[in-house]
Amino acid sequence: MRNVYKSLMVVSAGFLLGAGVVWADGRYWTYDASAGATAPENVQAGQPYFLQTGRSEASGSAWFLWGDRFKNTSSLTSDFVYYFEEVPGVTAKNGAKVYYIKRQNGDYLAQPGNAQIYTPSVERAWKVVVHTAVNRDPEYAYSHPNAEGEAPTQYKGMDAYINEAKDNNNFADLDLAAASYLNLNNGLTITSVEANQPDEPTSPFMALLNYPGDNTASYVSLGTDYSRNVWLVYPATKQSAIEALKSVMQETTGGQTLDEKIKNYPLGNGVAQYSKEKHDKLVALWEKAKAYADGTATGTDAEIEAVAEAILPAYQDFVSTPNPLVPGYYIMTSWRAETGSGYDGGALYDRSAVDPGDRTLRWTLRENDGVDYREADTLSYNTCKMVWEVVAAKEKGLFYFRNFETGNYIGTASQLYQSISVTENPVNTYNIQANPKIPGFFSFYSPDLPKSSAEYSGIHTERALTNVVPWDWTSDGSSWHVRTISDSEIAKLRQLMEQPRRNAKLQRLVDQAQNALDAGYRYMAVDASGNKIESATSGTVEAVDGLVQTADKLACPMADPQEGTGADHELAVLLDNNTATYFHTSWHGGNDAWLKNHYLQFSLDDAQDELLLKWVKRLNGQSALSNGAPVRVAFWGTNDAAKLDVTKTTSTKEDGTEVVDYDAWKKNGWDSLTISTFTYPYALQLNADTKINNAVGTVHFKAPQPYKYYRMEVLTNGGNNAMNSGNKYFFGSEFRVYKGAFDKVASPIASVPEADVTALADALKTARAEVKAEKATDATTDALQKVYEKFLANYPDPARVTDLIAKAKEIATTAEEATGDNAGRLGYYKAGAKAALTAAADAVSQKLAGIQATRQPNIAEVNEMVAQMQAALTDMDNALLAPTDGVYMIQSESSNKSNNGKVIAAKGSSRDSYWTIHFEGTEPADPNVVGADAAYKETANRKSHLEYYWKVEKVNGGYTFKNLYTGLYLERDTTKNGAAMRQSEKPSTIAIEYAKVPGAFNLVVGNGKTTNRYVNAQPDARSMSPYIVTWNVAKGADNSAFSFKAVDENELNDVLADGVVYELQSKTGFQIVTLPFAIKVQANDGFYHVIGQNAATKDVVLKKAEGVIPAGQAVIYKPANGNTDDFINVTPVATDYKQLNATFTPAQSTDGLKGVFEKTELAVENGVLSADRTKVLLSEKGDKVEANTGYFGKLQPTTEAGDLVIPANGIVTTIGAVRFAPAAAGNGVYTLGGVRLKAAKQLPAGVYVINGKKVIVK
């Protein structure tokens, strides 16, 4: 017999029941594994069973269904026991028995869509059928024939079986309820009674599923997945008390002695040490249990059970509660560094302290990799970036981590295994928890980090990289030791940090100022006479010119054996005037690898000290590849021709190991000259129709003396990452070398007052001296800042002018004027506006060109031209025919046919959810034609949808958009990082811009610095239910282009009189409706009010509604029998849209039926409609109702017959006990083991600490 027991506490997850909870009779169970699983046809109602996942059996383990999770354990309890309870009077179509699945505690497996996976209500229970699993081959293939000339469609697995059955019109053997990829003896599937679409033979069934893949930590789910739908069932029998006690002991220590199990838990009062008192309590309890188990002591079943009950909680209480990490200063070191080899001390640090542009969390990894930590080293400035202040958050038990040097906080990450950021402000709280697997180590986790396969993700070190990422908070890489930094040490570090911080601040300012100064210089190629070679600094590649014109002047010892040799790839192709060929340095390993930076050597006929190099990127069709293009390059020179063949050296150690020094040449006759950077501003004109932007670039440098021979060492390329086989390769299609010179005519610096340039250069010289000496002063920093700002104020950047000219020309090119058939149309321009804008742009362009023919403009000239262009653009804006105050439909003008013509709609009154803002209003002209060939038309009742109409009003800075259906305003949804739209009670200003498509506008919800500033009609590809989002860019007729379709007020009032569309929640059954405006009830409309509840029958009694249903008043609607429509028309009381007075506040309930305008979570024992809308069910934990619906509160008792009744499964007793989603933040939800959970919603059964109080969740 295999003993099986499951403790009340799961050590790995931290769930447990507290002391004093009485174990039910028969808590301990066992099964005979040797007898095998019960055959599906022998499953009996009323027999207790264990349900083992088929996936675990197939992999040689045993994971069982355990509530809403899965558990692999050597012992099980009643938490694992299930019964098949026969549904009386119901059979499947094939005559098979129909069951409910019931737990030992009386709960049922709930029907799909229920808030909780289990329910105490049989009305919510899932009706299932048990099938003998039929094996299907996941590799089975089928080719579906297509039209003549088209390749067949290939299908695999169940898709192959299904499509083959369709083509043969033979579904007899398909058996989708029983089909599975798992082939197990006595395997069974548990599915819904009918397929998802009962009359469709290829429709799948809803099944009870195993865990996905190897993710045993996942929750149980219902769905269709043929790789995880098989179960094995074993009859369960009760264990004796003494057998159960032995199982508990086995579960606790895994067969070890207790001393061996807990030997690594240090006792004491220090941080991360464990309580001696709790230790002694556990040991005493264990000795008592051991005496019972050994037979050296006797006791009653109750006494033995009491000991068994206490062991695991005592063990968990000891191992999970080390002395905490309290607010203070610490250095955190990784488990990896302490247990692995090749690491340094492994400290966590803020990378921005080293590189201000890299705002990520890192760890020090290895010695001599740039940032090192050794605990034995004296505290120094280097240590400051590794010191973290633990700061208590407002919520009890939550903490922030603030870096001592930078003041940044540990933030979050965009996804799993992506670097965790550091943030200027505290945005992400963390739990500090003892790692449940590694004694003496802490883990720092947050529910706000992207979730891993475990419950939550923690701060985790990558094994071979310095990255710190979110991953399983219990894993070894997420485990940390802490070193406490005392107050006196902090005071010392503060002093040590003062000067380095001044140095770093001045260094950053020096870099900024130098970059600004360098940006003002332009360089050119010149011929022997000093005349500018115009083609050198352009995208033109028409001739092999310059100082290097033959391949014998080039050398590169690390040419790739495949893409660096041969007619199309040898070095000579860099000088063949053919951009279709390219040269590539080695990306191969082995003998072909060059494991240091690669270089290109070139020889000149005459020594030169100033050069300009031109590089054309490797092309791929009609695009340029950047990943291998040289970017940052170092130059080396020699005048000794004998050194041209000096490259790497190879030597042999005494042990025979070969050592290659790839940089030996740097120490043998080659002078280090300077470092410079390629930029690629030029477009390559590939042919008459194709231009490839940023394909051509140049780099300029000056050597301290003339050299005949140069090497260009590529320090970084466009990819700038670790390359194949250790190579950091580069590639290109063309290369030119020219004599270089300063281009005064093209250089903006020439138009900056000379005094400002000199002042900045002098200030930089002074600052560099202090930085080099590491003695930066505040005075020098302030002085440099002052002259830098003056330099910028007088820096004449011509791009300020050319950008505005380009903008004007783009508008003038796309704009159309409101003349002829376009007269008066919104989104068109007044007559003459295009000509005026074009003339202004041409005039400024000519003026700029005239100046630049001899020099660059000065700041006054730039400012003047900018002002002229801004005035012209403002005049153009004013000439645009824009919406005036009125009612409009906002229609998509996207070139995407499925979007074009749809309008923005407010599909309900919620202010919390962005899902209410949709776009709809068109449908396929022919439902059978889809894809690129589909055509679309307006829906038949489009004008009757009040939710499509918006009252638009001009305000300062833009417009407000108020929906006539909801009475709410359109605004950006800031809770979604601004990536969606929602509704608001308060007006929100939305700007509009010409969309560069005649008749269309962009709706703008942010300024130029705002991410996702354009409203965008982006369909949701997953659900095919389009909703309105925001986007970073707007390009012509993309999904950001909208038109304003004016609505005639009289026509709109006619719509109200004829009735407006209300979309039913279901074509059949009862539904609760809460409309935002008052309606008139017509005869036989199907609306009902609630009279009350009959105490004897439990029926909810209804009477027909008459007269007016006020705005915000919940009411019952029941479609007529046989209804096939998905909407009805309702007649507003208002006959003028201006008197609609839509509300977003529910009316006070007088009959117990309560309306809601937000998705609302209910307290238990309110009333909700059943899934099939035929009954009223008492609400259970997690039940929610949608916006514009409602629920039943406490109802008045009644004996009236009424006009209609709704059967109910209980008496509704709750009065207004409602919690609105999203719930307000509290002190948090924790397991008794101290693990913080995301929220109090959908918790598995167990005991939790919620807002400081112990709560039992059933």
Tab-separated table of C-alpha atoms in Angstrom, residues 965 1074-1081 1107-1114 1130-1135 1139-1144:
chain	number	residue	atom	x	y	z
A	965	TYR	CA	-25.375	57.502	-24.437
A	1074	THR	CA	-29.444	49.672	-15.943
A	1075	LEU	CA	-29.677	52.395	-18.572
A	1076	PRO	CA	-28.062	55.827	-18.169
A	1077	PHE	CA	-31.145	57.668	-19.457
A	1078	ALA	CA	-34.866	57.404	-18.792
A	1079	ILE	CA	-37.011	55.375	-21.198
A	1080	LYS	CA	-40.734	55.033	-21.904
A	1081	VAL	CA	-42.146	51.516	-21.510
A	1107	GLY	CA	-44.798	54.259	-17.710
A	1108	VAL	CA	-41.223	55.473	-17.293
A	1109	ILE	CA	-38.090	53.679	-16.132
A	1110	PRO	CA	-35.918	56.421	-14.611
A	1111	ALA	CA	-32.283	56.895	-15.568
A	1112	GLY	CA	-30.025	54.650	-13.490
A	1113	GLN	CA	-32.925	52.453	-12.320
A	1114	ALA	CA	-32.262	48.722	-12.591
A	1130	VAL	CA	-35.844	51.473	-26.386
A	1131	THR	CA	-37.532	54.866	-26.489
A	1132	PRO	CA	-35.897	57.632	-24.453
A	1133	VAL	CA	-38.230	59.939	-22.516
A	1134	ALA	CA	-36.314	62.893	-23.950
A	1135	THR	CA	-37.472	63.989	-27.381
A	1139	GLN	CA	-32.538	66.817	-22.558
A	1140	LEU	CA	-31.215	63.249	-22.395
A	1141	ASN	CA	-29.393	64.025	-19.114
A	1142	ALA	CA	-27.539	60.694	-19.066
A	1143	THR	CA	-26.432	59.664	-15.583
A	1144	PHE	CA	-23.597	57.506	-14.323
